[in-house]
Amino acid sequence: MTSALTLIGLSLVIFVLTAVLMLAHGLERTLASTGQADNALILRKGTTLEISSSVYRDQARIILTQPEIAVDARGMPLGTGEFVVLIAMRKLGGSVGNVMLRGTSPEAITLRPQVRLTQGRWWQPGTDEIVIGAQIAKEFPSARIGTSQRIGKRDWRIVGIFDAGRSGFDSEVWGDAEQFLPLFGRTAFTSVIAKVRDGPAFESLRQRLETDRRLLLQVKRERDYYNEKSARLAAFIRSVGLALTTIFSVGAILGATMTMSGAVASRVGEIGTLRALGFLRSHILFAFLSESVILGCCAGVLGVLTASLLQHITISVLNWSTFSELAFEFRLSPAIAGSGFLFAIVMSVCGSVLPAVRAARLGVIDALGARTL
């Protein structure tokens, strides 16, 4: 019974540890998959957020004429200016969430191949049509194809739903940038996204644009930008989770100590017999530590398997870096599973060291005497 309770206690600690690491990993994977490695994101120099950046139209034209920018079959540059702003939408349950509204052009679909339409159709440039990400369709019941959303002082009709491959774009609303800019009283884009040619083209583009004092721009790889946005929230999740795990692990180690102490007390006679047959103290120590390792292995497997069921759950939180809602899933990786498994063994062994040492130090006469009594 005591062993079963200890096994459950250790498994719960591993469950918490694995769940927290899966949560942070899911956030990082979601934002990492948002950007493309060969896309350059150009922002105003000094800004850290796309939403607070400003890139004027003449700057955007200069950027898209750079020789490092890839072109399509017609010879047109693969890039576009974009405008992002936060809007409020009502979620399931009645609460209000901040959603990223992205004004862009049809070129954005070519630049982000992970984005594909799943229902309806894409918006038509020059109209009041918008499309929503898959997570927006799940989290916001009022957002359905054929319905309208009040954005600014106009109603915008939803004409499609897109799937962005579990990336951050799934939590966005897209439409025509040229329609959104006057709606929010803006004349400049917030960023320019462009596909860069292979090889050293990105560094060449970055050095030229960032050293041009007339432009005052900074150039980042799109994937690096979104990786930076996940860093703060992922670090916070890990800190809170590891603090909880540390507290819970103390109780689990005490449980393991009690279990092994009970095992030693009930096997004093067996220990004495083994010592009389010639087994060394190190053999006794190894036997009890091996038992604790087996207990830890069982707890590790149980905890990791239970936590793996969380992969079917999607949560939505406010990303502190962008102040917008971001939906992501728990994601298990071999490294996380291995960490949970190893930590279970470490806890079990730590709790068993003292009882195992006490068992190894028992003398033959004392052990056999206790058995006789």
XYZ file of C-alpha atoms in Angstrom:
373
model
C 0.000 0.000 0.000
C 2.825 2.392 0.941
C 4.644 1.579 -2.282
C 1.498 2.300 -4.288
C 1.037 5.679 -2.626
C 4.684 6.537 -3.238
C 4.322 5.502 -6.869
C 1.282 7.765 -7.241
C 3.078 10.652 -5.532
C 6.128 10.377 -7.759
C 3.926 10.041 -10.838
C 2.011 13.206 -9.960
C 5.254 15.170 -9.685
C 6.381 13.867 -13.070
C 2.971 14.690 -14.503
C 3.277 18.329 -13.346
C 6.873 18.649 -14.560
C 6.115 17.092 -17.955
C 2.945 19.148 -18.419
C 4.761 22.416 -17.738
C 7.607 21.572 -20.103
C 5.084 20.500 -22.757
C 3.223 23.789 -22.351
C 6.374 25.899 -22.803
C 7.512 23.704 -25.700
C 4.117 24.025 -27.369
C 4.305 27.809 -27.143
C 7.795 27.883 -28.630
C 6.901 25.467 -31.433
C 3.782 27.446 -32.301
C 5.636 30.737 -32.660
C 8.700 29.140 -34.245
C 6.516 27.628 -36.961
C 4.858 30.993 -37.533
C 7.782 32.489 -39.412
C 9.587 31.261 -42.521
C 13.381 31.055 -42.409
C 13.751 32.653 -45.860
C 11.391 35.543 -45.147
C 12.786 38.879 -43.996
C 10.705 41.054 -41.694
C 11.584 44.735 -41.933
C 10.590 47.006 -39.042
C 11.358 50.532 -37.910
C 14.727 50.702 -36.163
C 14.460 50.516 -32.366
C 11.057 48.880 -32.158
C 10.608 45.383 -30.779
C 7.009 44.808 -31.829
C 5.436 44.695 -35.243
C 2.397 46.502 -33.865
C 4.416 49.554 -32.755
C 6.492 49.781 -35.930
C 5.992 52.094 -38.881
C 7.301 51.685 -42.425
C 6.329 54.391 -44.909
C 5.222 53.579 -48.418
C 8.305 55.053 -50.069
C 10.460 52.960 -47.719
C 8.452 49.865 -48.653
C 9.032 50.560 -52.354
C 12.787 50.923 -51.784
C 12.885 47.654 -49.841
C 11.094 45.700 -52.550
C 13.501 46.927 -55.246
C 16.568 45.532 -53.473
C 18.439 42.884 -55.513
C 18.299 40.364 -52.649
C 14.504 40.161 -52.784
C 13.244 37.082 -54.664
C 10.885 37.560 -57.607
C 8.005 35.530 -58.991
C 7.535 34.159 -62.510
C 6.414 37.608 -63.722
C 9.541 39.216 -62.302
C 7.614 40.951 -59.527
C 9.195 41.102 -56.040
C 7.875 38.566 -53.537
C 7.022 40.968 -50.750
C 4.319 43.198 -49.384
C 3.654 45.855 -46.777
C 1.523 44.799 -43.838
C -0.455 46.577 -41.158
C -1.289 44.952 -37.806
C -3.478 46.226 -34.993
C -5.286 44.703 -32.016
C -9.065 44.407 -31.995
C -11.406 43.132 -29.274
C -13.624 40.110 -29.870
C -15.937 38.259 -27.507
C -14.809 34.716 -26.627
C -16.665 31.618 -25.514
C -17.974 32.337 -22.013
C -18.456 36.045 -22.649
C -14.970 37.366 -21.919
C -13.274 39.700 -24.365
C -9.964 38.806 -25.992
C -7.445 40.806 -27.989
C -7.041 39.511 -31.522
C -4.363 40.442 -34.038
C -5.870 41.995 -37.172
C -3.435 41.747 -40.102
C -3.927 43.882 -43.141
C -1.952 42.440 -46.001
C -2.233 41.511 -49.680
C -2.687 38.214 -51.582
C 1.135 37.990 -51.836
C 1.169 37.076 -48.130
C -0.346 33.707 -48.991
C 2.587 32.941 -51.295
C 5.098 34.117 -48.694
C 3.611 31.848 -46.015
C 3.075 28.417 -47.564
C 1.946 26.934 -44.245
C -1.253 28.983 -44.548
C -4.004 27.250 -46.524
C -7.698 27.901 -46.924
C -9.957 25.268 -45.344
C -13.407 26.827 -45.716
C -14.929 29.532 -47.896
C -12.597 31.692 -49.997
C -9.894 34.337 -49.620
C -10.847 38.000 -49.293
C -11.091 40.153 -52.399
C -8.782 43.214 -52.434
C -10.647 46.504 -52.200
C -13.622 45.014 -50.344
C -14.777 44.762 -46.726
C -14.093 41.018 -46.589
C -11.940 39.237 -44.023
C -10.778 35.677 -43.328
C -10.114 34.209 -39.893
C -7.645 31.663 -38.516
C -8.734 28.205 -37.377
C -8.284 29.014 -33.684
C -10.321 32.211 -34.007
C -13.163 30.119 -35.421
C -12.947 27.812 -32.369
C -12.522 30.390 -29.624
C -14.880 33.108 -30.839
C -18.438 31.816 -31.510
C -19.531 35.026 -33.233
C -16.898 34.551 -35.934
C -18.490 32.382 -38.618
C -18.482 32.440 -42.400
C -21.247 34.723 -43.599
C -21.442 36.743 -40.379
C -20.072 40.258 -39.924
C -17.657 41.676 -37.362
C -17.702 45.305 -36.278
C -14.138 46.558 -36.678
C -13.501 50.260 -36.356
C -16.605 51.969 -37.698
C -17.408 49.392 -40.361
C -18.862 45.913 -40.606
C -16.551 43.311 -42.150
C -17.919 40.114 -43.643
C -16.156 36.832 -42.925
C -15.730 34.884 -46.155
C -13.229 32.173 -45.230
C -11.318 30.225 -42.590
C -7.655 29.344 -42.999
C -5.385 26.830 -41.282
C -1.838 28.008 -40.611
C -0.410 24.643 -39.530
C -0.713 25.260 -35.758
C 1.261 28.484 -36.031
C 0.489 31.871 -34.510
C -1.347 32.952 -37.684
C -4.173 30.614 -36.643
C -5.019 33.235 -33.997
C -5.242 36.155 -36.457
C -7.780 37.861 -38.715
C -6.575 38.800 -42.219
C -7.915 41.302 -44.737
C -6.901 43.999 -47.206
C -4.267 46.385 -45.803
C -5.425 49.202 -48.075
C -8.867 49.011 -46.454
C -7.601 48.808 -42.873
C -5.102 51.696 -43.058
C -7.631 54.545 -43.515
C -10.006 52.838 -41.078
C -7.462 53.305 -38.291
C -6.192 56.663 -39.520
C -2.826 55.337 -40.649
C -0.920 55.953 -43.852
C 2.139 53.802 -43.175
C 2.515 50.053 -42.933
C 3.752 48.539 -39.687
C 6.169 46.176 -41.456
C 7.297 44.767 -44.769
C 7.581 41.025 -45.310
C 9.667 39.764 -48.225
C 11.166 36.498 -49.454
C 14.960 36.660 -49.719
C 17.082 34.868 -52.282
C 19.229 31.923 -51.180
C 22.808 32.193 -49.953
C 24.242 35.313 -48.301
C 21.409 37.495 -49.596
C 19.828 38.027 -46.181
C 23.012 39.379 -44.563
C 23.667 41.573 -47.563
C 20.120 42.974 -47.402
C 20.329 43.491 -43.641
C 23.640 45.342 -43.777
C 22.560 47.639 -46.594
C 19.180 48.599 -45.107
C 20.336 48.917 -41.508
C 23.350 51.072 -42.383
C 21.335 53.427 -44.579
C 20.662 56.387 -42.274
C 17.891 57.674 -44.504
C 15.735 54.628 -43.897
C 16.172 53.893 -40.145
C 15.082 50.270 -40.523
C 15.988 46.942 -38.959
C 15.867 43.588 -40.720
C 15.147 40.269 -39.033
C 14.432 36.797 -40.216
C 10.708 36.252 -39.725
C 11.337 33.040 -37.772
C 13.774 34.783 -35.401
C 11.247 37.538 -34.721
C 8.574 35.075 -33.606
C 11.079 33.052 -31.581
C 11.881 36.219 -29.634
C 8.160 36.771 -28.954
C 7.858 33.374 -27.264
C 10.867 33.782 -24.972
C 9.320 35.760 -22.094
C 6.106 33.767 -21.745
C 7.891 30.424 -22.131
C 10.427 31.423 -19.451
C 7.613 32.436 -17.079
C 5.747 29.155 -17.625
C 8.919 27.175 -16.955
C 9.738 29.202 -13.814
C 6.301 28.719 -12.260
C 6.202 25.063 -13.252
C 9.650 24.285 -11.921
C 8.835 26.033 -8.625
C 5.717 23.881 -8.222
C 7.644 20.778 -9.210
C 10.336 21.521 -6.624
C 7.744 21.873 -3.859
C 5.895 18.712 -4.864
C 9.127 16.758 -5.298
C 10.023 17.319 -1.619
C 6.850 15.493 -0.618
C 7.516 12.752 -3.165
C 11.067 12.208 -1.865
C 9.754 11.957 1.721
C 7.241 9.398 0.477
C 10.007 7.384 -1.143
C 12.002 7.555 2.102
C 9.045 6.231 4.085
C 8.481 3.425 1.586
C 12.081 2.249 1.654
C 12.296 2.619 5.450
C 9.261 0.345 5.737
C 10.870 -2.098 3.329
C 14.072 -2.185 5.370
C 12.167 -2.663 8.655
C 10.188 -5.597 7.231
C 13.257 -7.289 5.757
C 15.718 -7.119 8.638
C 15.702 -10.897 8.926
C 16.348 -11.310 5.209
C 19.208 -8.830 5.422
C 20.737 -10.810 8.273
C 20.415 -14.055 6.318
C 22.070 -12.560 3.270
C 24.893 -11.153 5.347
C 25.368 -14.601 7.007
C 25.558 -16.212 3.551
C 28.427 -13.913 2.633
C 26.780 -11.055 0.818
C 28.654 -7.812 1.332
C 27.243 -4.543 2.614
C 27.598 -3.104 -0.915
C 25.349 -5.895 -2.202
C 22.634 -4.936 0.290
C 23.016 -1.261 -0.617
C 22.832 -2.049 -4.342
C 19.728 -4.211 -3.888
C 17.729 -1.494 -2.142
C 18.870 1.233 -4.528
C 17.940 -0.999 -7.464
C 14.482 -1.385 -5.992
C 14.166 2.396 -5.755
C 15.286 2.776 -9.383
C 12.582 0.331 -10.483
C 10.030 2.318 -8.483
C 11.247 5.528 -10.117
C 11.076 3.988 -13.598
C 7.473 2.909 -13.052
C 6.562 6.385 -11.755
C 8.317 8.037 -14.672
C 6.493 5.952 -17.262
C 3.135 6.505 -15.557
C 3.657 10.268 -15.193
C 4.855 10.815 -18.763
C 2.115 8.648 -20.276
C -0.553 10.517 -18.319
C 0.865 13.895 -19.338
C 1.013 12.818 -22.991
C -2.802 12.803 -23.023
C -2.664 16.604 -22.704
C -1.518 16.820 -26.330
C -5.187 16.738 -27.315
C -5.847 19.995 -25.434
C -5.499 23.482 -26.932
C -5.310 26.511 -24.649
C -5.526 30.211 -25.426
C -3.581 32.787 -23.405
C -2.550 36.410 -23.713
C 0.942 36.643 -25.170
C 2.671 39.367 -23.139
C 5.011 40.174 -25.997
C 2.246 41.060 -28.457
C -0.729 41.593 -26.079
C -2.860 39.397 -28.322
C -4.539 36.041 -27.805
C -2.444 33.066 -28.831
C -3.728 29.489 -28.990
C -1.297 26.604 -28.739
C -1.143 22.956 -27.724
C 0.812 20.898 -25.215
C 3.610 19.245 -27.174
C 5.667 16.298 -25.973
C 9.193 15.757 -27.248
C 11.688 12.940 -26.606
C 13.801 15.337 -24.531
C 10.855 16.227 -22.279
C 9.870 12.563 -21.843
C 13.471 11.690 -21.019
C 13.739 14.545 -18.510
C 10.582 13.412 -16.719
C 11.728 9.809 -16.673
C 15.177 10.730 -15.340
C 13.775 13.077 -12.694
C 11.513 10.299 -11.382
C 14.544 8.041 -10.915
C 16.516 10.826 -9.210
C 13.675 11.527 -6.762
C 13.229 7.865 -5.967
C 16.950 7.293 -5.401
C 17.305 10.438 -3.261
C 14.479 9.245 -1.027
C 15.960 5.761 -0.729
C 19.607 6.518 -0.015
C 19.329 6.816 3.791
C 17.176 3.673 4.299
C 19.467 1.722 1.952
C 22.591 2.858 3.829
C 20.990 1.923 7.139
C 20.145 -1.520 5.768
C 23.711 -2.007 4.507
C 25.171 -1.068 7.896
C 23.141 -3.643 9.822
C 25.350 -6.261 11.450
C 24.680 -9.974 11.003
C 24.004 -10.568 14.690
C 21.793 -7.489 15.059
C 19.758 -8.438 11.985
C 19.316 -12.086 12.934
C 18.613 -11.080 16.497
C 15.847 -8.781 15.378
C 14.395 -11.637 13.337
C 14.415 -13.911 16.390
C 12.650 -11.288 18.494
